[in-house]
Tab-separated table of C-alpha atoms in Angstrom:
chain	number	residue	atom	x	y	z
A	12	MET	CA	73.156	93.024	78.301
A	13	THR	CA	70.321	95.036	79.777
A	14	ALA	CA	68.320	94.554	82.902
A	15	PRO	CA	64.527	94.775	82.861
A	16	GLY	CA	63.121	98.016	84.223
A	17	ASP	CA	61.953	101.471	83.266
A	18	PHE	CA	64.952	101.928	80.954
A	19	ASP	CA	68.061	100.055	79.920
A	20	LEU	CA	71.365	99.926	81.767
A	21	THR	CA	74.218	98.184	80.029
A	22	THR	CA	76.937	96.311	81.819
A	23	ASP	CA	79.429	98.932	80.640
A	24	GLU	CA	77.281	101.666	82.198
A	25	LEU	CA	77.072	99.741	85.459
A	26	ARG	CA	80.854	99.366	85.406
A	27	GLU	CA	81.202	103.138	84.987
A	28	VAL	CA	78.946	103.755	87.992
A	29	ALA	CA	80.902	101.207	90.038
A	30	ARG	CA	84.213	102.773	88.957
A	31	TYR	CA	83.034	106.220	90.053
A	32	ALA	CA	81.791	104.963	93.415
A	33	VAL	CA	84.837	102.846	94.174
A	34	ARG	CA	87.269	105.674	93.439
A	35	HIS	CA	85.593	107.644	96.229
A	36	ALA	CA	85.353	104.690	98.595
A	37	GLU	CA	89.004	103.845	98.108
A	38	ASP	CA	89.980	107.417	99.013
A	39	VAL	CA	88.405	107.149	102.470
A	40	LEU	CA	89.003	103.460	103.204
A	41	PRO	CA	92.120	104.281	105.300
A	42	VAL	CA	89.895	106.239	107.702
A	43	TYR	CA	87.977	103.058	108.501
A	44	GLU	CA	91.093	100.911	108.623
A	45	ARG	CA	92.757	103.260	111.125
A	46	ALA	CA	89.662	103.211	113.329
A	47	VAL	CA	89.079	99.460	113.099
A	48	PRO	CA	92.383	97.767	112.277
A	49	GLY	CA	92.047	94.168	111.259
A	50	ASP	CA	88.457	94.352	109.966
A	51	PRO	CA	88.699	93.349	106.291
A	52	ARG	CA	85.042	93.863	105.339
A	53	PRO	CA	85.138	97.354	103.785
A	54	ARG	CA	88.363	96.560	101.906
A	55	ALA	CA	86.763	93.365	100.572
A	56	ALA	CA	83.856	95.468	99.270
A	57	VAL	CA	86.254	97.901	97.566
A	58	ASP	CA	88.119	94.972	96.017
A	59	ALA	CA	84.842	93.418	94.823
A	60	ALA	CA	83.779	96.726	93.283
A	61	TRP	CA	87.089	97.017	91.423
A	62	THR	CA	86.769	93.402	90.266
A	63	PHE	CA	83.456	94.230	88.594
A	64	ALA	CA	84.534	97.690	87.373
A	65	ARG	CA	87.593	96.178	85.674
A	66	GLY	CA	85.606	93.660	83.655
A	67	ALA	CA	84.648	90.622	85.708
A	68	ALA	CA	81.040	89.507	85.813
A	69	ARG	CA	78.915	90.851	88.617
A	70	THR	CA	78.365	88.045	91.040
A	71	ARG	CA	77.272	87.263	94.531
A	72	LEU	CA	80.669	88.643	95.619
A	73	GLN	CA	79.531	92.238	95.148
A	74	ARG	CA	76.275	91.670	97.061
A	75	VAL	CA	77.880	89.829	99.974
A	76	THR	CA	80.772	92.230	100.428
A	77	SER	CA	78.427	95.210	100.180
A	78	LEU	CA	76.243	93.848	102.964
A	79	ASP	CA	79.312	93.016	105.057
A	80	ALA	CA	80.718	96.531	104.660
A	81	HIS	CA	77.382	98.035	105.688
A	82	ARG	CA	77.376	95.759	108.747
A	83	ALA	CA	80.893	96.989	109.554
A	84	ALA	CA	79.610	100.563	109.298
A	85	ARG	CA	76.965	99.922	111.947
A	86	SER	CA	79.597	99.035	114.536
A	87	ALA	CA	82.219	101.617	113.562
A	88	PRO	CA	83.409	103.765	116.478
A	89	THR	CA	83.253	107.165	114.717
A	90	GLU	CA	81.066	108.901	112.169
A	91	ALA	CA	83.982	109.157	109.740
A	92	ALA	CA	84.733	105.431	109.992
A	93	ARG	CA	81.039	104.613	109.620
A	94	LEU	CA	80.745	106.711	106.462
A	95	ALA	CA	83.945	105.258	105.013
A	96	ALA	CA	82.599	101.727	105.471
A	97	ARG	CA	79.266	102.752	103.935
A	98	ALA	CA	81.089	104.198	100.929
A	99	ALA	CA	82.817	100.837	100.457
A	100	GLY	CA	79.505	99.014	100.698
A	101	ASP	CA	77.891	101.419	98.245
A	102	ALA	CA	80.738	100.904	95.783
A	103	ALA	CA	80.239	97.134	95.753
A	104	ALA	CA	76.464	97.574	95.511
A	105	ALA	CA	76.799	99.833	92.467
A	106	ALA	CA	77.058	96.727	90.292
A	107	TYR	CA	73.384	96.148	91.114
A	108	LEU	CA	71.984	99.609	90.371
A	109	HIS	CA	68.354	99.067	89.351
A	110	PRO	CA	66.987	100.532	86.093
A	111	ILE	CA	63.882	101.897	87.785
A	112	ALA	CA	63.063	105.597	87.678
A	113	LYS	CA	63.147	106.293	91.406
A	114	ALA	CA	65.216	109.007	93.061
A	115	THR	CA	66.290	106.518	95.732
A	116	GLN	CA	68.445	104.803	93.112
A	117	VAL	CA	70.576	107.957	92.802
A	118	GLY	CA	72.156	106.999	96.107
A	119	HIS	CA	73.716	103.983	94.411
A	120	ILE	CA	75.413	106.390	92.013
A	121	LEU	CA	76.385	109.309	94.263
A	122	ARG	CA	76.249	108.314	97.939
A	123	ALA	CA	79.839	107.014	98.037
A	124	ALA	CA	81.026	110.408	96.762
A	125	ALA	CA	78.852	112.263	99.294
A	126	ASN	CA	80.093	110.024	102.116
A	127	ALA	CA	83.685	110.640	101.044
A	128	ALA	CA	83.071	114.395	101.058
A	129	ARG	CA	81.633	114.226	104.571
A	130	VAL	CA	84.561	112.085	105.741
A	131	ALA	CA	86.940	114.742	104.387
A	132	GLU	CA	85.008	117.386	106.337
A	133	LEU	CA	85.176	115.378	109.537
A	134	GLU	CA	88.881	114.718	109.073
A	135	ALA	CA	89.311	118.509	108.705
A	136	GLY	CA	87.561	119.215	111.989
A	137	GLY	CA	84.095	119.640	110.496
A	138	ASP	CA	85.100	122.242	107.892
A	139	GLU	CA	82.221	122.281	105.399
A	140	ALA	CA	84.369	124.095	102.839
A	141	VAL	CA	86.449	120.907	102.601
A	142	GLY	CA	83.316	118.892	101.808
A	143	ASP	CA	82.221	121.443	99.228
A	144	SER	CA	85.652	121.196	97.616
A	145	GLN	CA	85.339	117.411	97.528
A	146	VAL	CA	81.933	117.692	95.835
A	147	ASP	CA	83.560	119.883	93.198
A	148	ARG	CA	86.264	117.234	92.726
A	149	SER	CA	83.592	114.549	92.423
A	150	ARG	CA	81.830	116.594	89.766
A	151	ARG	CA	85.068	116.796	87.786
A	152	LEU	CA	85.581	113.022	88.084
A	153	ALA	CA	82.181	112.242	86.584
A	154	THR	CA	82.325	110.948	83.029
A	155	PRO	CA	79.722	111.721	80.371
A	156	VAL	CA	78.516	108.114	80.684
A	157	LEU	CA	77.973	108.497	84.425
A	158	VAL	CA	76.082	111.764	83.935
A	159	ASP	CA	73.934	110.151	81.237
A	160	VAL	CA	73.030	107.306	83.593
A	161	LEU	CA	72.295	109.758	86.425
A	162	ARG	CA	69.938	111.778	84.248
A	163	ARG	CA	67.741	108.719	83.686
A	164	TYR	CA	66.681	108.951	87.328
A	165	PRO	CA	64.629	111.648	89.038
A	166	PRO	CA	66.742	114.100	91.060
A	167	VAL	CA	67.229	113.500	94.769
A	168	THR	CA	65.263	115.812	96.993
A	169	GLY	CA	65.719	117.003	100.517
A	170	GLY	CA	67.361	115.168	103.303
A	171	GLY	CA	68.402	116.733	106.537
A	172	SER	CA	71.788	115.127	107.012
A	173	ARG	CA	74.979	116.714	105.752
A	174	VAL	CA	75.588	113.648	103.540
A	175	ALA	CA	72.128	114.083	101.991
A	176	ARG	CA	72.822	117.762	101.311
A	177	LEU	CA	76.218	116.976	99.761
A	178	MET	CA	74.631	114.312	97.566
A	179	SER	CA	71.854	116.687	96.524
A	180	THR	CA	74.401	119.360	95.590
A	181	LEU	CA	76.433	116.881	93.556
A	182	ASP	CA	73.292	115.573	91.866
A	183	HIS	CA	72.211	119.096	90.939
A	184	ASP	CA	75.668	120.092	89.696
A	185	LEU	CA	76.015	117.001	87.495
A	186	ARG	CA	72.554	117.434	85.976
A	187	GLN	CA	73.212	121.101	85.215
A	188	GLY	CA	76.718	120.756	83.848
A	189	THR	CA	78.800	118.283	82.008
A	190	ALA	CA	81.420	115.803	83.043
A	191	GLY	CA	84.603	117.280	84.376
A	192	PRO	CA	88.028	117.421	82.752
A	193	GLU	CA	89.533	114.855	85.156
A	194	ALA	CA	86.998	112.196	84.124
A	195	ALA	CA	89.092	111.093	81.162
A	196	SER	CA	92.220	110.598	83.277
């Protein structure tokens, strides 16, 4: 199955993107759940992302839970909780990555990883070295399929926020290198 656009994206490729995003979102989900106990929206988005990544059809479930997680992010009490909820929303939305050659689409591939890196920094008292280390981990988790999909899009440029800079670094590193050794595990 391919979607119409500037190039083809197969369902298996979309699943790989969703798998990559949800691994990062799942890592930081506890940060949101500690800050906002009892709000199931980000967890529902993570679950919906895994449902698609593990072989189910992409459905309205991924869209709805993504939007709900992003709504949860808007009312989160801390930056770390907000970014964790956004990562969950981005993971569910990855099932609907568009095959159009626009750099904005790269966010659907890498923003959950960048958000997770920033959350790790914040949890470490703002230590940017922790975020840089997380970007390196994210690079190693990228599979050759994910890197191939990423390279179909123009690179991300600029952005003044720390998340934007982390995403730009990850984007650059993945385009310049190859998938990491942990990707197969």
